[in-house]
Short mmCIF file of C-alpha atoms in Angstrom, two decimals:
data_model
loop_
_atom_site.label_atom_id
_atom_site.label_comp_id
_atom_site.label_asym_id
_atom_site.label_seq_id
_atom_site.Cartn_x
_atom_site.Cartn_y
_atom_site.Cartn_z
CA UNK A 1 11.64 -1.36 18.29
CA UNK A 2 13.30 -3.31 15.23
CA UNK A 3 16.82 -4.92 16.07
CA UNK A 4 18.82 -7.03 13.25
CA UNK A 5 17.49 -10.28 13.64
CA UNK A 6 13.76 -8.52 12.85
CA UNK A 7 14.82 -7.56 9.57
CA UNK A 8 17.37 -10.52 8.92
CA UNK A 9 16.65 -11.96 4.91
CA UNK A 10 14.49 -9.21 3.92
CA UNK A 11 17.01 -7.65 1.29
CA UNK A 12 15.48 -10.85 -1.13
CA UNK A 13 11.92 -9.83 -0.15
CA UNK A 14 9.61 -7.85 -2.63
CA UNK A 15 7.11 -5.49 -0.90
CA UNK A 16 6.93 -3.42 2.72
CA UNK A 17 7.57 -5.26 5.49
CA UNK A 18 6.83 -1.78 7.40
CA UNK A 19 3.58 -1.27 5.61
CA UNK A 20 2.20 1.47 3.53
CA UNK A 21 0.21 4.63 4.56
CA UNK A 22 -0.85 6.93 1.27
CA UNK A 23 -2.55 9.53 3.15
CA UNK A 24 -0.32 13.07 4.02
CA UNK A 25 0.18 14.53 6.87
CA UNK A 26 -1.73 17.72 5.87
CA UNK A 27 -4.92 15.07 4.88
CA UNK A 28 -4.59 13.28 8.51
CA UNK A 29 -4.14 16.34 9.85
CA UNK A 30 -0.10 17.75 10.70
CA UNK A 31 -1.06 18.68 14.55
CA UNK A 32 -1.78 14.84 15.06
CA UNK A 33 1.22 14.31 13.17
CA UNK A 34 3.33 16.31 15.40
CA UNK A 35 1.53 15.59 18.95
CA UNK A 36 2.88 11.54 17.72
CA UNK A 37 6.61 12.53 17.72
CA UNK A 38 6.44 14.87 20.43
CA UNK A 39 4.74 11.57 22.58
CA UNK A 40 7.39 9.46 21.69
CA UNK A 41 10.44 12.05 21.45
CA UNK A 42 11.22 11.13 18.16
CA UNK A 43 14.54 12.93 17.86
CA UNK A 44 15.14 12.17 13.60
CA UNK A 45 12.61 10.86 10.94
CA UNK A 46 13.29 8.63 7.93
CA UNK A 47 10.76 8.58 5.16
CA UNK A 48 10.18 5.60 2.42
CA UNK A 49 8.27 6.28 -0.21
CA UNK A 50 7.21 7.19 -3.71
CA UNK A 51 6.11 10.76 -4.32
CA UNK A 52 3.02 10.61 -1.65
CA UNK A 53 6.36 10.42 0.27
CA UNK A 54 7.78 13.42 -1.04
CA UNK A 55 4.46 15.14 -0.85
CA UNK A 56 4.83 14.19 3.16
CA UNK A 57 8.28 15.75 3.24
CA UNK A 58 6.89 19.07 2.34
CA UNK A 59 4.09 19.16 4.34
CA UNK A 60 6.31 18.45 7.48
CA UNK A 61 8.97 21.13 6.90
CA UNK A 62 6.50 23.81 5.85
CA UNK A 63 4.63 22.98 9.29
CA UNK A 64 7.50 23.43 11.15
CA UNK A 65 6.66 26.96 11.79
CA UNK A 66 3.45 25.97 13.70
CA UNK A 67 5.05 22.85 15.44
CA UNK A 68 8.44 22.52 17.11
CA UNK A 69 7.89 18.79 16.72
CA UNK A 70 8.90 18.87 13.68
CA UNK A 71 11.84 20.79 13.74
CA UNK A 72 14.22 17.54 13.54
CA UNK A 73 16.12 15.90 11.07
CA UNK A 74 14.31 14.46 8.05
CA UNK A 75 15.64 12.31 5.23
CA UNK A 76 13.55 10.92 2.69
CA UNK A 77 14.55 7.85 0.55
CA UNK A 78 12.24 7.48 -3.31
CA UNK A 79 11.09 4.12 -3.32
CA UNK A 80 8.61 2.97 -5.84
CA UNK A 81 8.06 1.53 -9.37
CA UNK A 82 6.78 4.51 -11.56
CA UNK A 83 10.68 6.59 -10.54
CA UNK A 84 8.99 9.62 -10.12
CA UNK A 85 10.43 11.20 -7.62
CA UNK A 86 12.06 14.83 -8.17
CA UNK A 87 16.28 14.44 -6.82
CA UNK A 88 17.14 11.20 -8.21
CA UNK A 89 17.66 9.41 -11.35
CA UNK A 90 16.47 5.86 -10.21
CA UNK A 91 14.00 4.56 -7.33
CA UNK A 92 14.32 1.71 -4.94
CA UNK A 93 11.87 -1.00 -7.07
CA UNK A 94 12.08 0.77 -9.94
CA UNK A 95 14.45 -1.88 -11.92
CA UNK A 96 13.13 -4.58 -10.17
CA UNK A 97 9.82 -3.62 -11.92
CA UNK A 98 11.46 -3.00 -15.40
CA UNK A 99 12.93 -6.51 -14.93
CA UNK A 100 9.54 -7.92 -14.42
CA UNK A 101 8.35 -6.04 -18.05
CA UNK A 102 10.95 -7.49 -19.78
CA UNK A 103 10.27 -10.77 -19.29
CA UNK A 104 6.49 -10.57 -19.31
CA UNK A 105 7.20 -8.83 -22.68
CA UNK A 106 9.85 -11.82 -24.18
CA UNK A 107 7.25 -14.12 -22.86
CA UNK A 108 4.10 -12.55 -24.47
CA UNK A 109 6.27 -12.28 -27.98
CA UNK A 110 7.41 -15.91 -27.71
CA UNK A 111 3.56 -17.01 -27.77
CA UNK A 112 3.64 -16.13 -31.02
CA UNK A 113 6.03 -18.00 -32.53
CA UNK A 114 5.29 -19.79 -35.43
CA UNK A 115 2.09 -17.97 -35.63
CA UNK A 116 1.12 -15.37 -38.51
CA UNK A 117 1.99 -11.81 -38.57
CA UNK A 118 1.28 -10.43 -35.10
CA UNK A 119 1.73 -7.21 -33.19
CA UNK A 120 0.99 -6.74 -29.70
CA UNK A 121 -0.32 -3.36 -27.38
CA UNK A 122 1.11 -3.60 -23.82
CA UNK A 123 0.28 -1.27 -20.97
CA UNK A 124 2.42 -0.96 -18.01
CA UNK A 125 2.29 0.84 -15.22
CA UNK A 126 3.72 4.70 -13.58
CA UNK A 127 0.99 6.76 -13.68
CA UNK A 128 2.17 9.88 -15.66
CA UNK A 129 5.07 8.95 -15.95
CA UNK A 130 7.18 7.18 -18.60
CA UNK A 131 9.67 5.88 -17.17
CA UNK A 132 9.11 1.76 -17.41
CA UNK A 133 6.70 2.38 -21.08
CA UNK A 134 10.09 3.63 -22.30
CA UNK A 135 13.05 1.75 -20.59
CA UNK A 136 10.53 -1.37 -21.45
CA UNK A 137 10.41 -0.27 -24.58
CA UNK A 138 14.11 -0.30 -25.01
CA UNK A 139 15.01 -3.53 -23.38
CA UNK A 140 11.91 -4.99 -25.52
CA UNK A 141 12.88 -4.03 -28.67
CA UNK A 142 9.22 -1.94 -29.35
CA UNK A 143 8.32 -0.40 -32.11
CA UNK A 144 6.68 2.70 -30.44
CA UNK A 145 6.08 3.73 -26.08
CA UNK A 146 3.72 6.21 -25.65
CA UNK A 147 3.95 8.51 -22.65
CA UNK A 148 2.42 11.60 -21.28
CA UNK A 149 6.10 13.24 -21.35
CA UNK A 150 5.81 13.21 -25.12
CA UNK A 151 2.54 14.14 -26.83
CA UNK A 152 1.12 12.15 -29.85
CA UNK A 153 -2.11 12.40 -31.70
CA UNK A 154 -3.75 10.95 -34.39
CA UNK A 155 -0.61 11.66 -37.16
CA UNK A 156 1.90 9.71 -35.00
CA UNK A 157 -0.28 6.59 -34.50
CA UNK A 158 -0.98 6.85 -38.08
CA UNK A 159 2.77 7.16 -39.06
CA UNK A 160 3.39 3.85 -36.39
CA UNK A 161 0.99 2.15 -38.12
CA UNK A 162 2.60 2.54 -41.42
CA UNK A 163 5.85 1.99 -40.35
CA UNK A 164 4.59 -1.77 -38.78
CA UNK A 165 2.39 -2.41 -41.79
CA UNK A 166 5.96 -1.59 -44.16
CA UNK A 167 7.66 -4.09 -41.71
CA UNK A 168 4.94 -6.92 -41.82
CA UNK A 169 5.30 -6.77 -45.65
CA UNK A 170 9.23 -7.95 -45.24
CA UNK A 171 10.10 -11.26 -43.30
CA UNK A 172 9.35 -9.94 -39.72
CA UNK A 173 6.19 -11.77 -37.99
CA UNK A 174 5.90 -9.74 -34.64
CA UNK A 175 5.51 -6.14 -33.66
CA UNK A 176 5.57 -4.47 -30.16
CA UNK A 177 3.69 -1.28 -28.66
CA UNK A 178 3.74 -0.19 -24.94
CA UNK A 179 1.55 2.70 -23.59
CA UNK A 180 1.89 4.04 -20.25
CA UNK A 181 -1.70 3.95 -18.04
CA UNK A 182 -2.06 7.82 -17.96
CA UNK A 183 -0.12 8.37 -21.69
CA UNK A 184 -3.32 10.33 -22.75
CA UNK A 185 -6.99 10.12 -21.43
CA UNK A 186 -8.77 9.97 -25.18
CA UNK A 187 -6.21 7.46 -26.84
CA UNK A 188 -6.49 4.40 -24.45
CA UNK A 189 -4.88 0.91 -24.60
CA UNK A 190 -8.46 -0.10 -26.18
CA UNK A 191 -8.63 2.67 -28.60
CA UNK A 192 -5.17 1.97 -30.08
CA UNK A 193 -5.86 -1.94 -30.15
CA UNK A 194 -8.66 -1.43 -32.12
CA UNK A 195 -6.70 1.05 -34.23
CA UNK A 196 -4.35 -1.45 -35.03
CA UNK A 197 -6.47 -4.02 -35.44
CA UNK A 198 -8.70 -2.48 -38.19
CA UNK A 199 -5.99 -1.04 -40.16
CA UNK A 200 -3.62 -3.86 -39.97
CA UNK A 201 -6.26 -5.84 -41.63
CA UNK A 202 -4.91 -8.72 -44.28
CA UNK A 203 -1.33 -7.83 -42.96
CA UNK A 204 -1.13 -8.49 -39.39
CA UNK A 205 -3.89 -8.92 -36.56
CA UNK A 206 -3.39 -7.14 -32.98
CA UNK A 207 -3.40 -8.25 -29.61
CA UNK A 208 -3.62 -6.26 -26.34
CA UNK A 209 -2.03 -7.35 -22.73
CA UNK A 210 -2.35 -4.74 -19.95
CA UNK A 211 0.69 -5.78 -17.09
CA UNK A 212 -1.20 -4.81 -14.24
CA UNK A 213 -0.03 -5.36 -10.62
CA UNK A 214 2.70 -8.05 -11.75
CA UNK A 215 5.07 -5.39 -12.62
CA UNK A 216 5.19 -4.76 -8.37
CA UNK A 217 5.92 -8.33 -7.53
CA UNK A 218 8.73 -10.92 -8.29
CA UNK A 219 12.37 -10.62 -6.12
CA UNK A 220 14.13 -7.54 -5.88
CA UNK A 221 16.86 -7.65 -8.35
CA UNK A 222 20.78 -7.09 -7.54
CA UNK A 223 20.41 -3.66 -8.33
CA UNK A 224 17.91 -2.56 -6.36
CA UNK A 225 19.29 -4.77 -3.17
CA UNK A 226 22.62 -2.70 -3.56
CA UNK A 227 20.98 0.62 -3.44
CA UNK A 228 18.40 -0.29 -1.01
CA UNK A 229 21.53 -1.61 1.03
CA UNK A 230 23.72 1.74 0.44
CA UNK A 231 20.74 4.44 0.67
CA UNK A 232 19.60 2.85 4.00
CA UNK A 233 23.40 3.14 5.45
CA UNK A 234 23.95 6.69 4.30
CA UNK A 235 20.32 7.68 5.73
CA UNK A 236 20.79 6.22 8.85
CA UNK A 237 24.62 8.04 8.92
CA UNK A 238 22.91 11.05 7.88
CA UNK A 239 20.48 11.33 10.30
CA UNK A 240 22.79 10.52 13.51
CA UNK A 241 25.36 13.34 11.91
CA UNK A 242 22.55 15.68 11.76
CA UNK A 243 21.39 14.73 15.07
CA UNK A 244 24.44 14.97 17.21
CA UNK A 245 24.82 18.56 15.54
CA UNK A 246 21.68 20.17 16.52
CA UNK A 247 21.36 18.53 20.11
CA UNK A 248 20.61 21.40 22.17
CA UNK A 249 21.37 22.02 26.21
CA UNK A 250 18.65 19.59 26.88
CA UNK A 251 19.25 16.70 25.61
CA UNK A 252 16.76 17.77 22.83
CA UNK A 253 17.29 17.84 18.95
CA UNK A 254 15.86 20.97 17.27
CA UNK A 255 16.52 22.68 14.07
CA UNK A 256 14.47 24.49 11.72
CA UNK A 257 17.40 25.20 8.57
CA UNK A 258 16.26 23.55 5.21
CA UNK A 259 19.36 21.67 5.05
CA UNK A 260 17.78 19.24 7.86
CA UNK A 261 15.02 18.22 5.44
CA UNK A 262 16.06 16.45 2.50
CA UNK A 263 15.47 13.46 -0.35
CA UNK A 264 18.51 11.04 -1.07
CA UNK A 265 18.65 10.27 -4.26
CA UNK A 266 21.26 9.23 -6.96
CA UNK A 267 22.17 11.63 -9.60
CA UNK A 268 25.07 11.25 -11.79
CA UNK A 269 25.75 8.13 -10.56
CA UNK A 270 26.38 9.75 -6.97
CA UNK A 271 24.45 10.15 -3.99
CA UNK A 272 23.06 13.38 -3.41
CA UNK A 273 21.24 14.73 -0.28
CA UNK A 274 19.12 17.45 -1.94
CA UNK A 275 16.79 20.15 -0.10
CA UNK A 276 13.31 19.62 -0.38
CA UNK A 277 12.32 22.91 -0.39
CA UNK A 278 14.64 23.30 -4.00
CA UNK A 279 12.57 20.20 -5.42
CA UNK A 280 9.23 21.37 -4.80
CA UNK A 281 10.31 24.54 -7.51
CA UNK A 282 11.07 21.46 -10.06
CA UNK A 283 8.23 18.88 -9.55
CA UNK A 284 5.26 19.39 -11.95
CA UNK A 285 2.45 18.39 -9.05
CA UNK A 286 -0.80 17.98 -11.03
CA UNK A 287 0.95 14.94 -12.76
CA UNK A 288 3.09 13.67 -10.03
CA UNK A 289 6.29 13.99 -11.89
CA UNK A 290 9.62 15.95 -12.00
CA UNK A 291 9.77 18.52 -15.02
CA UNK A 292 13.29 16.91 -16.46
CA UNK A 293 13.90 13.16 -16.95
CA UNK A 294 16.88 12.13 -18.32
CA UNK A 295 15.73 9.08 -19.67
CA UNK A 296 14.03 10.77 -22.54
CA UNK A 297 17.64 10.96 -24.36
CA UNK A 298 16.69 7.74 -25.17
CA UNK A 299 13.47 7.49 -26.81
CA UNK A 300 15.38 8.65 -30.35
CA UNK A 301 17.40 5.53 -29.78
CA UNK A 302 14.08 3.50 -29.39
CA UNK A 303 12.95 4.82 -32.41
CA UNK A 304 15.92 4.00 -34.50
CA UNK A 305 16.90 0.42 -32.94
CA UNK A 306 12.67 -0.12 -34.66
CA UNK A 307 13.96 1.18 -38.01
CA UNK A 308 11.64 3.77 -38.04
CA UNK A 309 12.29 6.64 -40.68
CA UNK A 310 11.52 9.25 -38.38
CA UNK A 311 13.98 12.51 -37.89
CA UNK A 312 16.09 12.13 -34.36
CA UNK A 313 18.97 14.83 -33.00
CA UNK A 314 22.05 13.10 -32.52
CA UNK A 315 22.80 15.22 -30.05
CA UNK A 316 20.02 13.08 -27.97
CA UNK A 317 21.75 9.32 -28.85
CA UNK A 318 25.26 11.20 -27.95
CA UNK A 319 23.15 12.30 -24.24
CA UNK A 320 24.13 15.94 -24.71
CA UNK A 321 26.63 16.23 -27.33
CA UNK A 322 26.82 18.69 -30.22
CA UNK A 323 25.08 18.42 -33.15
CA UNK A 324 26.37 17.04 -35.82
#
């Protein structure tokens, strides 16, 4: 059992106090899954998680067929760093994490102050996706994020190159790159460090950081303890709703509609209780990301806040006006 004064203070803690389990239910096996709640008459569940998470939520309402256990309310809430999570625009850590970049990004360009011409390859973290490469990117002031989302080859890096070595030759001293880990499996952090590196020879010289686990510490920012605070109320509301409705003769809670298995998640700046069963149709699975992100309206704006003489839609600055 948790009461309040278990969980008193931990709205300012980073982390899981709850701890962590990556594995599935269909990988541990769903019948040991469901013998659990049927031994403790677990009457509602509540999921926290990134998209192993999600992954979870499907498994347990497609095995509700086989196993009356898990014919109960289920609510899943996205929490992780890489906001990748089909049904909602932002995950719990998520800006806490893109906090983090940013100032591990001011700090790493204020070491070269006063130095010569420098430009610096940063890789953060998200798997495929490129979600904190590009909102980083953004807050940073880069010149270039590359990402999975959007492919790039050989042209582009040659065209980014260019565009830094035109810049170097004015009065700016310091350029910025981020990559996401999994942006593409041939053109790695290395590769493009070196790239830089030899052909920004007698210009500028390049330097290469790679994040790592920092961008999952630090204290949750304001943000994040809001919607932590709002999706855990509206969850827990959810879930005793749901549970009063489908109490059966028995004292027992059973129901086996879609509608009792669903993500929380904030689209439009509202909070939306969508079926699992209609995000599995728009979740691309072998990369662990949803098909539509809307946070790619704003790599144009990346690209023109650099200077970069690249073509851009206005329609994507104006997030879904007409063209011009």
């Amino acid at each position: 059992d948790i009461h309040w004064d278990d969980v008193k203070g931990w709205v300012s803690q980073g982390g899981s106090n709850l701890g962590t389990r990556r594995p599935t239910p269909k990988e541990l096996g769903i019948e040991h899954i469901a013998s659990r709640l049927g031994e403790y008459k677990i009457s509602g569940l509540l999921v926290i998680g990134g998209f192993e998470a999600f992954e979870c939520m499907i498994d347990l309402v497609e095995g509700r067929d086989k196993f009356k256990e898990l014919c109960i309310p289920m609510v899943c809430v996205p929490s992780t760093i890489s906001n990748n999570v089909p049904g909602t625009e932002f995950s719990l850590g998520a800006d806490t994490a893109l906090n983090e970049i940013t100032l591990a990004i001011d700090k790493i360009k204020q070491s070269a102050t006063g130095t010569k011409r420098r430009v610096f390859v940063v890789e953060t973290m998200g798997g495929h996706c490129g979600y904190l490469a590009t909102l980083g990117a953004v807050a940073g002031g880069a010149d270039a994020a590359y990402i999975h989302e959007e492919s790039f080859g050989i042209d582009d890096l040659r065209e980014d190159v260019t565009h830094l070595r035109a810049k170097m030759a004015s009065n700016v001293q310091r350029g910025l790159i981020l990559r996401a880990e999994f942006a593409n499996k041939n053109y790695t952090t290395e590769f493009i460090h070196r790239l830089y590196t030899e052909e920004g020879q007698g210009i500028f010289d390049c330097r290469q950081t790679v994040l790592g686990y920092i961008q999952q510490g630090g204290e949750p920012s304001p943000f994040d303890r809001i919607m932590g605070t709002k999706l855990g109320c509206l969850a827990a509301d959810w879930l005793d709703n749901q549970m009063n409705e489908y109490l059966t003769g028995e004292s027992k809670v059973y129901t086996d509609n879609d509608d009792t298995c669903v993500l929380l998640g904030i689209i439009k700046r509202t909070h939306e209780f969508t079926r699992v069963v209609d995000l599995k149709r728009t979740t691309d699975f072998k990369h662990r990301v949803p098909r539509d992100n809307w946070w790619m309206n704003l790599r144009p704006l990346m690209r023109i806040m650099a200077k970069h003489e690249s073509l851009y839609e206005s329609e994507s600055i104006m997030l879904g006006a007409d063209p011009v």
